[in-house]
Backbone as numpy.savetxt, mean C-alpha at the origin, in Angstrom:
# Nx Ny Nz CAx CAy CAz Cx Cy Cz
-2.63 10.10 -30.11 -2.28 11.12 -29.15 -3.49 11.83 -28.57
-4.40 11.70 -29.16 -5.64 12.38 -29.14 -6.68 11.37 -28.10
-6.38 10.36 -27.70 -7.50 9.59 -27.20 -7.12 9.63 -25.43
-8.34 9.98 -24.63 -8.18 10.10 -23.20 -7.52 9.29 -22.44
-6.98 9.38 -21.43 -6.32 8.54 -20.92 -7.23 7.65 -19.75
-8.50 8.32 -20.13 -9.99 7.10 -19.16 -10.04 6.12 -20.67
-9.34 5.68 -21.20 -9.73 4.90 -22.07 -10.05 3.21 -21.44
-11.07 2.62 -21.66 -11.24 1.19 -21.08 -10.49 0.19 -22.04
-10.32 -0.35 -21.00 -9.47 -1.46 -22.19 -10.00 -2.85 -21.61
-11.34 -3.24 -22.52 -11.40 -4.44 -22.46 -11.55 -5.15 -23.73
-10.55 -5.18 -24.94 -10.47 -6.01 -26.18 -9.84 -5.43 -26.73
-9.17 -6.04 -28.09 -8.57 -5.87 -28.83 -8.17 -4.56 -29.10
-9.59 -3.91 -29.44 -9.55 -2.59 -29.75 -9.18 -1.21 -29.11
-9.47 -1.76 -27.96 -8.76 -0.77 -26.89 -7.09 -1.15 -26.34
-6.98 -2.63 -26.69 -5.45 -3.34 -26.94 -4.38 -2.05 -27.51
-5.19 -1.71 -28.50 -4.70 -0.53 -29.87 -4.55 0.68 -28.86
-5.78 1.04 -28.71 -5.52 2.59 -27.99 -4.54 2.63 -27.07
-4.07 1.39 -25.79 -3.13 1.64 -24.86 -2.03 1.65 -25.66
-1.65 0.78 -26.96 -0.30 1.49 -27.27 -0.04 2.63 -27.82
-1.51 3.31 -28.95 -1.74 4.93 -28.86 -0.80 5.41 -27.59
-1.21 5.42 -26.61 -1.49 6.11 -25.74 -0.35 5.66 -25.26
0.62 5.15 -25.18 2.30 4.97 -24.80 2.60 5.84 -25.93
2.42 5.71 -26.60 3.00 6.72 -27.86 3.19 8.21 -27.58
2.82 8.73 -26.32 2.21 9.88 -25.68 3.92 10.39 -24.67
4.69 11.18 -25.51 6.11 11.18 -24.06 5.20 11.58 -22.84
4.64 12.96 -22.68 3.73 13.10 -21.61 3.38 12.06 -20.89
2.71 11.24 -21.22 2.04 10.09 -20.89 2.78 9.20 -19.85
3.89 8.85 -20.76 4.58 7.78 -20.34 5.67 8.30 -18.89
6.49 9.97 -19.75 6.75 10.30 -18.45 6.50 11.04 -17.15
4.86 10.53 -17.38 4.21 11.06 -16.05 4.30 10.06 -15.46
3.03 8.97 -15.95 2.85 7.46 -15.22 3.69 6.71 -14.96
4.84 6.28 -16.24 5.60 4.97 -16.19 6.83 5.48 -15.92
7.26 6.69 -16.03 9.02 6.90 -15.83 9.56 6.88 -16.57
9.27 6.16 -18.31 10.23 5.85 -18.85 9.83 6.30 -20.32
10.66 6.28 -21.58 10.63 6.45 -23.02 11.08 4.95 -23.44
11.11 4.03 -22.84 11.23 2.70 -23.60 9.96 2.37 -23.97
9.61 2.54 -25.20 8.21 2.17 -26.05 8.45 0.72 -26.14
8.86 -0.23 -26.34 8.57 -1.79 -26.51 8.21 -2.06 -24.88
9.34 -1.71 -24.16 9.33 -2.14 -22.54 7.77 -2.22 -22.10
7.30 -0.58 -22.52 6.25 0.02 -21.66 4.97 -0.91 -22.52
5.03 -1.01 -23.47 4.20 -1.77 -24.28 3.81 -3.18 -23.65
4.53 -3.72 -23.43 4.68 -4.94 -22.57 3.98 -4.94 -21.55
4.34 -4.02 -20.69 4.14 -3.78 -18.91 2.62 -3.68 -19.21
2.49 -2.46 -19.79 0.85 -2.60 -20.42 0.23 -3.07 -20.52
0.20 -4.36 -21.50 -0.37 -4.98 -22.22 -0.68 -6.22 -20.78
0.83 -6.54 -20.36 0.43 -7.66 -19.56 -0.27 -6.83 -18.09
0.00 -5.97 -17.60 -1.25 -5.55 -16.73 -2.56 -5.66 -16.87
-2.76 -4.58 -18.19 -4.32 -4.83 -18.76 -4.44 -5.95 -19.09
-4.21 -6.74 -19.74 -4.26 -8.51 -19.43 -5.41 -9.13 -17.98
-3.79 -8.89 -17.60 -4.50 -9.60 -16.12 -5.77 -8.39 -15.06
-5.51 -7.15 -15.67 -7.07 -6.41 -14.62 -8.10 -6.78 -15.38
-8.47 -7.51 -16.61 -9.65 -7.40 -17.43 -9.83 -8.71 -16.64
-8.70 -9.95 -16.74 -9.26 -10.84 -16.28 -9.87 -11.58 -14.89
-9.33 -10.42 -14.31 -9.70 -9.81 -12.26 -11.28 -9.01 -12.81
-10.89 -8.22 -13.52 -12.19 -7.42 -13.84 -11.96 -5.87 -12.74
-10.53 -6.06 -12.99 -9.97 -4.64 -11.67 -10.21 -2.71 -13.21
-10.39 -1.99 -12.28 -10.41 -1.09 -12.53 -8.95 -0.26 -12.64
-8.33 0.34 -13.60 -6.94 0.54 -13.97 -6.68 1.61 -13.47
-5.77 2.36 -12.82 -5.30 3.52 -12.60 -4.21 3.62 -13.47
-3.65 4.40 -14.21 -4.35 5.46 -14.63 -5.19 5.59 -15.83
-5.70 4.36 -16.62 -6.06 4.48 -17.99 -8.06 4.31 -17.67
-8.47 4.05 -16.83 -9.96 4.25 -16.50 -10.02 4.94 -15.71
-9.27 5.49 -14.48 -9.67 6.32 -13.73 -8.35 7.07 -13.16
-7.97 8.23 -13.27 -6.56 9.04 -12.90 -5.76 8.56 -11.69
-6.87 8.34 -10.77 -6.36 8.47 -9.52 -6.92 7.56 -8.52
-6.36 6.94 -7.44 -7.21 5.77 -7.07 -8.30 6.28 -5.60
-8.16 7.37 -5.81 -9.19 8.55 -5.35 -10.36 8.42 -6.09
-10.21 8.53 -7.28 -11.22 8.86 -8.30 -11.65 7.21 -8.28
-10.80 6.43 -8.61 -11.60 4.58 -9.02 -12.29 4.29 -7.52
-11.46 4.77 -6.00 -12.79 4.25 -4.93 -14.10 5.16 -5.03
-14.12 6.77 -5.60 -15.47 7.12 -5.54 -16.74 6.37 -6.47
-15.60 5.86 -7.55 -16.59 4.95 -8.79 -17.25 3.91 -8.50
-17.08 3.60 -7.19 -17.39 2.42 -6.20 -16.93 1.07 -6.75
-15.50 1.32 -7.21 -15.02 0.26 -7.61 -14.20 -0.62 -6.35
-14.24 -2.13 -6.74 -13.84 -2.83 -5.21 -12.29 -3.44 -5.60
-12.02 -3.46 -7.06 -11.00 -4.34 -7.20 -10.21 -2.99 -8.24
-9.03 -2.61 -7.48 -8.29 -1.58 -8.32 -7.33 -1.76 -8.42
-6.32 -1.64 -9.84 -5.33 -2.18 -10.06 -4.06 -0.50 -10.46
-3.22 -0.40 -9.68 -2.69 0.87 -9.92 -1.01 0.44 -10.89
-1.26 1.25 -11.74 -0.19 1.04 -12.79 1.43 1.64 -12.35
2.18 1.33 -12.66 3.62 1.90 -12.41 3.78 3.52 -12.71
3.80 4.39 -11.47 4.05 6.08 -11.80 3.72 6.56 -9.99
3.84 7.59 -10.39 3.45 8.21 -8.76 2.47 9.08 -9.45
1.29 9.10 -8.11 0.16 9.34 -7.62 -0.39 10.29 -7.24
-1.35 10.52 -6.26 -2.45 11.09 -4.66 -1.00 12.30 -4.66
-1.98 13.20 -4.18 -1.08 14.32 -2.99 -1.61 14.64 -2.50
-2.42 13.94 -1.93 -3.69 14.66 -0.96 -3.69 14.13 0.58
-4.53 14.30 1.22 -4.25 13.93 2.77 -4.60 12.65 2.87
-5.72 11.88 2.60 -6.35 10.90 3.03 -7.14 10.40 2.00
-6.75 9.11 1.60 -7.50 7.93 0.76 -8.49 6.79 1.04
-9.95 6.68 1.76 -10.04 5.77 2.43 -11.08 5.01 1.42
-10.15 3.69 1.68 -10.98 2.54 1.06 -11.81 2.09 1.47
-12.66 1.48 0.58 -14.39 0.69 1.21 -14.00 -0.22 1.71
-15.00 -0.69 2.74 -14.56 -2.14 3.16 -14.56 -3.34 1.79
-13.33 -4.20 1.43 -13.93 -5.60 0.95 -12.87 -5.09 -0.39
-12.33 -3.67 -0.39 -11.64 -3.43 -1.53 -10.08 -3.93 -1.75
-9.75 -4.22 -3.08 -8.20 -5.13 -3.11 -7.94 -3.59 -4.05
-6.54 -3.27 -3.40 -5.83 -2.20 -4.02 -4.02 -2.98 -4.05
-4.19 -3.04 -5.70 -3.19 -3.63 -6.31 -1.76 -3.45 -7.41
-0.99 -2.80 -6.77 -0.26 -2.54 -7.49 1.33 -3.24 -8.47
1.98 -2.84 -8.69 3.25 -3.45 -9.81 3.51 -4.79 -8.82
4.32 -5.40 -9.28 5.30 -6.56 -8.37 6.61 -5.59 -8.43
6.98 -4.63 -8.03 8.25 -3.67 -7.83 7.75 -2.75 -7.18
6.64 -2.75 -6.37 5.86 -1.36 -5.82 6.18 0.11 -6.52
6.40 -0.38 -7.82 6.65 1.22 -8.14 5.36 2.27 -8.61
4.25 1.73 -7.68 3.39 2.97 -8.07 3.81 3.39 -6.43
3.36 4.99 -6.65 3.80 5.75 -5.49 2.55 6.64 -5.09
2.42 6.83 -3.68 1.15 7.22 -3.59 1.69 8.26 -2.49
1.30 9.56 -2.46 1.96 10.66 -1.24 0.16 10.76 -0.42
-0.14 9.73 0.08 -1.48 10.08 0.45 -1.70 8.95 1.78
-2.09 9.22 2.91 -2.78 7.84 3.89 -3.74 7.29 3.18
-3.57 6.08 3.42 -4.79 5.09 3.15 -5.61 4.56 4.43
-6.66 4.67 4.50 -6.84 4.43 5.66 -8.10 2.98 5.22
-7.70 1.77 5.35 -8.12 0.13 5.07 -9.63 -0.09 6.14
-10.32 -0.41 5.40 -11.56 -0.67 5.91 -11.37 -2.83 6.25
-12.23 -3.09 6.84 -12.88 -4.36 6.82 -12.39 -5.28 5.52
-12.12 -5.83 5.66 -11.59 -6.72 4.03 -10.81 -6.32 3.26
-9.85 -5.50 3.95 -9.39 -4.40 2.42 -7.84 -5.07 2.41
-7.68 -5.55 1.05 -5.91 -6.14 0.81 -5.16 -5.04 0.28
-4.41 -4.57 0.55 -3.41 -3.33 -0.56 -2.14 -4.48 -0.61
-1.71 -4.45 -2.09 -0.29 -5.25 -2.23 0.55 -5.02 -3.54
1.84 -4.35 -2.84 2.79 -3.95 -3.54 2.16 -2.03 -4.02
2.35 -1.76 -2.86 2.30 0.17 -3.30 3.50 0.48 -2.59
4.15 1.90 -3.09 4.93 2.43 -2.02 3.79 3.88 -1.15
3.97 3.66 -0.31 2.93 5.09 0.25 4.55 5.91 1.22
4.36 6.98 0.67 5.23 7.82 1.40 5.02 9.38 1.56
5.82 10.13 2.13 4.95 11.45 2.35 3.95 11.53 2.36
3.41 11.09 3.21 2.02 11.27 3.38 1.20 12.27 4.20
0.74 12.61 4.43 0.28 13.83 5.45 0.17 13.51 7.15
0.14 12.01 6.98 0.06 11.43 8.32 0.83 10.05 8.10
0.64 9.51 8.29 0.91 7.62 8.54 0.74 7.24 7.60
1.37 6.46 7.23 1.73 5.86 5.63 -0.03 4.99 5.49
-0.21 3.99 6.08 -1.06 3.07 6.18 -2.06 3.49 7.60
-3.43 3.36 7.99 -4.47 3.29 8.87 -4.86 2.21 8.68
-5.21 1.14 9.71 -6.15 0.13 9.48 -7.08 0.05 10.37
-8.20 0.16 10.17 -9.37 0.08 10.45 -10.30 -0.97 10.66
-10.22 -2.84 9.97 -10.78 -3.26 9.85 -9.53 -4.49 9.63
-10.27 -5.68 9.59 -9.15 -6.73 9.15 -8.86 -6.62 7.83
-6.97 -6.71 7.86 -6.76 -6.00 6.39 -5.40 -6.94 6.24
-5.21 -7.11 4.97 -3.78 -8.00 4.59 -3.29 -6.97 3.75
-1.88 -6.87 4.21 -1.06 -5.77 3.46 0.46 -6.38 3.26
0.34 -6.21 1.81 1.99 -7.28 1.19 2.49 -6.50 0.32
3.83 -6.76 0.58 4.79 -6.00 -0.69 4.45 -4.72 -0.68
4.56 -3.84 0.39 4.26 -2.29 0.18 5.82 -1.86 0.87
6.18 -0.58 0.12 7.44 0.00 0.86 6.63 1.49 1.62
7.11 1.50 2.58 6.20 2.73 3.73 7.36 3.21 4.11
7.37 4.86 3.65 8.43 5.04 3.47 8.51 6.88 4.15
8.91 7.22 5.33 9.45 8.72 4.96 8.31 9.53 5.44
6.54 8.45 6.54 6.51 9.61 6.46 6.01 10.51 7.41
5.37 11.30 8.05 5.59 12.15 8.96 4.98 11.92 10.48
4.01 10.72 10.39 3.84 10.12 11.72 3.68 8.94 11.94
3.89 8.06 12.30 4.01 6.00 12.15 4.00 5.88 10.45
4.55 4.58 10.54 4.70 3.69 9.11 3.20 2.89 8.73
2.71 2.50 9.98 1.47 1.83 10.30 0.66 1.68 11.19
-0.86 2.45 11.58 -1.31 2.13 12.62 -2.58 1.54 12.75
-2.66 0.45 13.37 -3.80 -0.55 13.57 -4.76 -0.22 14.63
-5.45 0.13 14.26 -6.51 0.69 15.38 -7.36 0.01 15.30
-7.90 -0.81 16.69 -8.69 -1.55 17.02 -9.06 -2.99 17.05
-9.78 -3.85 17.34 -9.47 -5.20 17.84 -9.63 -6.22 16.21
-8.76 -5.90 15.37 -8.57 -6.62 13.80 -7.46 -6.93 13.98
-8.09 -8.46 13.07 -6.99 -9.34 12.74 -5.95 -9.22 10.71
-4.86 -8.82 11.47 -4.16 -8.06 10.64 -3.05 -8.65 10.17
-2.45 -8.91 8.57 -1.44 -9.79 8.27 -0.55 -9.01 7.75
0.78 -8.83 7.91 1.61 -8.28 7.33 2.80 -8.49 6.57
3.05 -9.13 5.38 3.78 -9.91 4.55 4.49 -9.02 3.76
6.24 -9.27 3.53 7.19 -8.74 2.87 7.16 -7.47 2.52
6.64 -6.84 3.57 6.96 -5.30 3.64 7.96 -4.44 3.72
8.61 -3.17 3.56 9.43 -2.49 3.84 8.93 -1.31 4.83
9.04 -1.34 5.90 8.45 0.18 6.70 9.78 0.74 7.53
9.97 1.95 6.62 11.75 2.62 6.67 11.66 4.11 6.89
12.10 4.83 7.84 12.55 6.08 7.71 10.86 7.11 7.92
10.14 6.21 8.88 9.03 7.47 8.83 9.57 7.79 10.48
8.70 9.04 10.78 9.14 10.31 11.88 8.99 9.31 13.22
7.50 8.60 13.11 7.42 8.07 14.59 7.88 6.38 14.67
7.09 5.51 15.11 7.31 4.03 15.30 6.90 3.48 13.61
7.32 2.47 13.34 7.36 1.73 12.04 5.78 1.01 12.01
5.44 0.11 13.46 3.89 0.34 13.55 3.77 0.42 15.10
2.38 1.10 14.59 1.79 1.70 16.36 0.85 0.91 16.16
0.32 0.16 17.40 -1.09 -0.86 17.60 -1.48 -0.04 19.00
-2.16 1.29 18.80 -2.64 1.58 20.27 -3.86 1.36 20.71
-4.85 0.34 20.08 -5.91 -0.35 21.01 -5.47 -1.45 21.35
-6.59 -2.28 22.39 -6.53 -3.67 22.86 -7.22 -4.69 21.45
-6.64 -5.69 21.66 -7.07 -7.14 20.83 -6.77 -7.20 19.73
-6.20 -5.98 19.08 -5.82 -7.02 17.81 -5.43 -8.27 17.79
-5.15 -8.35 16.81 -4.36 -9.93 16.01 -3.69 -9.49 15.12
-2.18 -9.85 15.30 -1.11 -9.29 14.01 -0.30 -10.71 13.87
-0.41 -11.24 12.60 1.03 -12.30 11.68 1.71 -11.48 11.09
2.96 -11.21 11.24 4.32 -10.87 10.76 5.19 -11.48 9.93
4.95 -11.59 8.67 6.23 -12.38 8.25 7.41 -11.77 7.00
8.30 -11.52 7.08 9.42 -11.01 6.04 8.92 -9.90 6.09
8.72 -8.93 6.60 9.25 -7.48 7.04 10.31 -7.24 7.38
10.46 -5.40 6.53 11.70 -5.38 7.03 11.20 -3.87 8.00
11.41 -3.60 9.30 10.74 -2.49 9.95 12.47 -2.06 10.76
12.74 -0.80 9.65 14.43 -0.24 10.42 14.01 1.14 10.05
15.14 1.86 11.20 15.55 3.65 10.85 14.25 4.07 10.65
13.48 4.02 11.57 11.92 4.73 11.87 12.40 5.75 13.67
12.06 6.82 13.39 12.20 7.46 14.80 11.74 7.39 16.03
10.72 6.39 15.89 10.35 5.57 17.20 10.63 4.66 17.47
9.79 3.62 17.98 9.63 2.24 18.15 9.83 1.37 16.87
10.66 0.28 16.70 9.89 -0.36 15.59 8.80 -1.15 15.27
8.14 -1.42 16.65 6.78 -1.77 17.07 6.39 -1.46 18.37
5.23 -0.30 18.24 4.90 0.78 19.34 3.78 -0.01 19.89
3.64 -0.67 21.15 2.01 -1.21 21.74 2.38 -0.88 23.12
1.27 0.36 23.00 1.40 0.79 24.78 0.78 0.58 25.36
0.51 -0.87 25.74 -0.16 -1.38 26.78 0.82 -2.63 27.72
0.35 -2.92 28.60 0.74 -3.79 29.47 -0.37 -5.19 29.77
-1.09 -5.24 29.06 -2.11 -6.51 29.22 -1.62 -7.50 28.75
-1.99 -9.13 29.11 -2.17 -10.07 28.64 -2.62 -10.31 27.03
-1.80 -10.86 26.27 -2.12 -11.05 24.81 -3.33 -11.53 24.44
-4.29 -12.28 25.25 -5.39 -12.55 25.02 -6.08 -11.35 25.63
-6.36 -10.24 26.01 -6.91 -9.14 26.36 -6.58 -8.30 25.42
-5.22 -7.92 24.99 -4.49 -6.85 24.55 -4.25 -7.39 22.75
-2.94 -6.99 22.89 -2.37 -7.66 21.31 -1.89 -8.55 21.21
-1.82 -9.54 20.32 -1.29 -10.48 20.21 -0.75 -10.59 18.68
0.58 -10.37 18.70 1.48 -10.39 18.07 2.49 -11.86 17.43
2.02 -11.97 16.22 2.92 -13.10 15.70 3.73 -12.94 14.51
5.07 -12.81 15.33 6.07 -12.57 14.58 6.81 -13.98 13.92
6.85 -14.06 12.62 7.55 -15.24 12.32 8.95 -15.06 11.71
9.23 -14.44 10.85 10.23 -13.65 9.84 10.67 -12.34 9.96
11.91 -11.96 9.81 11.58 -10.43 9.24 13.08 -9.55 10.00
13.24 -8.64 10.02 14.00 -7.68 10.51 13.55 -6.59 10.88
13.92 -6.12 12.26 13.46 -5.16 13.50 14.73 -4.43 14.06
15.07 -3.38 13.69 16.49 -3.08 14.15 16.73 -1.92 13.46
17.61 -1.06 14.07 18.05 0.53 13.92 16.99 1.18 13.94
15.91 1.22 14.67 14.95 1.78 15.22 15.40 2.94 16.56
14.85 4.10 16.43 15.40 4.97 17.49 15.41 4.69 18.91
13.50 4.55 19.07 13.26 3.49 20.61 13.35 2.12 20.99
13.53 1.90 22.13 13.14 0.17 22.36 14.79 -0.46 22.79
14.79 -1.42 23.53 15.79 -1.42 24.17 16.05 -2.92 23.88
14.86 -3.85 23.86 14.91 -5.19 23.37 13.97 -5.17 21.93
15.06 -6.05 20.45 14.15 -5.61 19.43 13.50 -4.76 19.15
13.43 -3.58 19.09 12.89 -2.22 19.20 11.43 -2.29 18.81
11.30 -3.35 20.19 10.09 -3.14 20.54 9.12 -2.99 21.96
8.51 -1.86 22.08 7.89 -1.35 23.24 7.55 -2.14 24.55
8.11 -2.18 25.72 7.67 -3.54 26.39 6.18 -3.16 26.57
5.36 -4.61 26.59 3.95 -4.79 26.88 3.39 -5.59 25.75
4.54 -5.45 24.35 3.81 -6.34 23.50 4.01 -7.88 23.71
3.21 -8.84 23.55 3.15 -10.09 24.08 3.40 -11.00 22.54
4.46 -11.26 22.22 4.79 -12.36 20.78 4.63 -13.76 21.13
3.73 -14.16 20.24 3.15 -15.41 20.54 3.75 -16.55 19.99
């Protein structure tokens, strides 16, 4: 009960301390949600497993907050099952993989704003102070639920090539995503982008897809979106 929750866990011995440290109700029902001690033992064990063998940095058992693991100048961060950030803005280094559950149940009330290389897969980001997601740089973003929050679900700023795989972007104030520069590059596939108060894909331009955006939608669902009259999406975007 006594051992920090920056505990590293790379062997056996620190094997020990993470189940210490489930042993913790505090603990467990901050991060994990739950009082099932075998369950959580498990989830544990096989996370820390696989971040030692990535060589990812753990939220929450090396570093609280994934605030705290990007100042550590860590590139590969692995965020554990619990909710998160309440702060305004999270921005990742370029080249960083931010990795969470296969159930997105870590929860983050904070923007992320994705540099150059940066993968995030499987977070929920919601309430956020702005836009669930910023992208900044070419960025692959999978398995995230974007959820609720007070201005776009997603916005791509600037001429990056951007992938967007089995997402949920539901119920934020403005469009599900806004692309308001020229040239990106967006692949779309198994999204689900509904019940957002704008657009469900906002591109306010009128250019040629090779000038402007170019949009490739393969999969997915676009619908009960407030704006947009065809697929609730903005005319000017060009789907390739």
């Amino acid at each position: 009960y006594v051992l920090p929750v920056h505990a590293y866990f790379d062997g056996t011995r620190d094997a020990l301390c993470a189940f210490l440290l489930l042993k913790s109700p505090a603990f467990t029902e901050r991060f994990l949600g739950s009082a099932d001690w075998e369950g959580l033992v498990s989830h544990i064990f096989k996370r820390v497993a696989e971040c030692v063998l990535h060589k990812r940095t753990i939220v929450p058992l090396q570093m609280r907050t994934v605030q705290e693991a990007v100042e550590s100048g860590a590139h590969s961060i692995a965020v554990l099952k619990g909710h998160y950030e309440r702060c305004t803005t999270v921005t990742l280094k370029p080249g960083t993989e931010l990795i969470g559950p296969p159930d997105a149940d870590a929860t983050l009330e904070a923007t992320l704003v994705a540099g150059a290389g940066t993968v995030i897969v499987g977070l929920t980001l919601q309430l956020a102070g702005g836009a669930g997601i910023i992208v900044s740089g070419d960025a692959e973003i999978e398995s995230c639920r974007i959820l609720r929050n007070p201005a776009a679900g997603v916005i791509i700023d600037g001429e990056h090539r951007v992938v967007l795989t089995g997402n949920v972007i539901h119920g934020n104030r403005w469009s599900g995503l806004r692309i308001p520069g020229a040239g990106a590059s967006i692949v779309m596939q198994r999204n689900v982008i509904t019940g957002n108060g704008g657009y469900g894909i906002h591109v306010p331009t009128t250019k040629a897809c090779d000038t402007a955006v170019c949009l490739r939608w393969i999969s997915g669902e676009l619908s009960g979106n407030v704006l947009g009259t065809t697929n609730d999406v903005l005319v000017g975007v060009a789907v390739a």
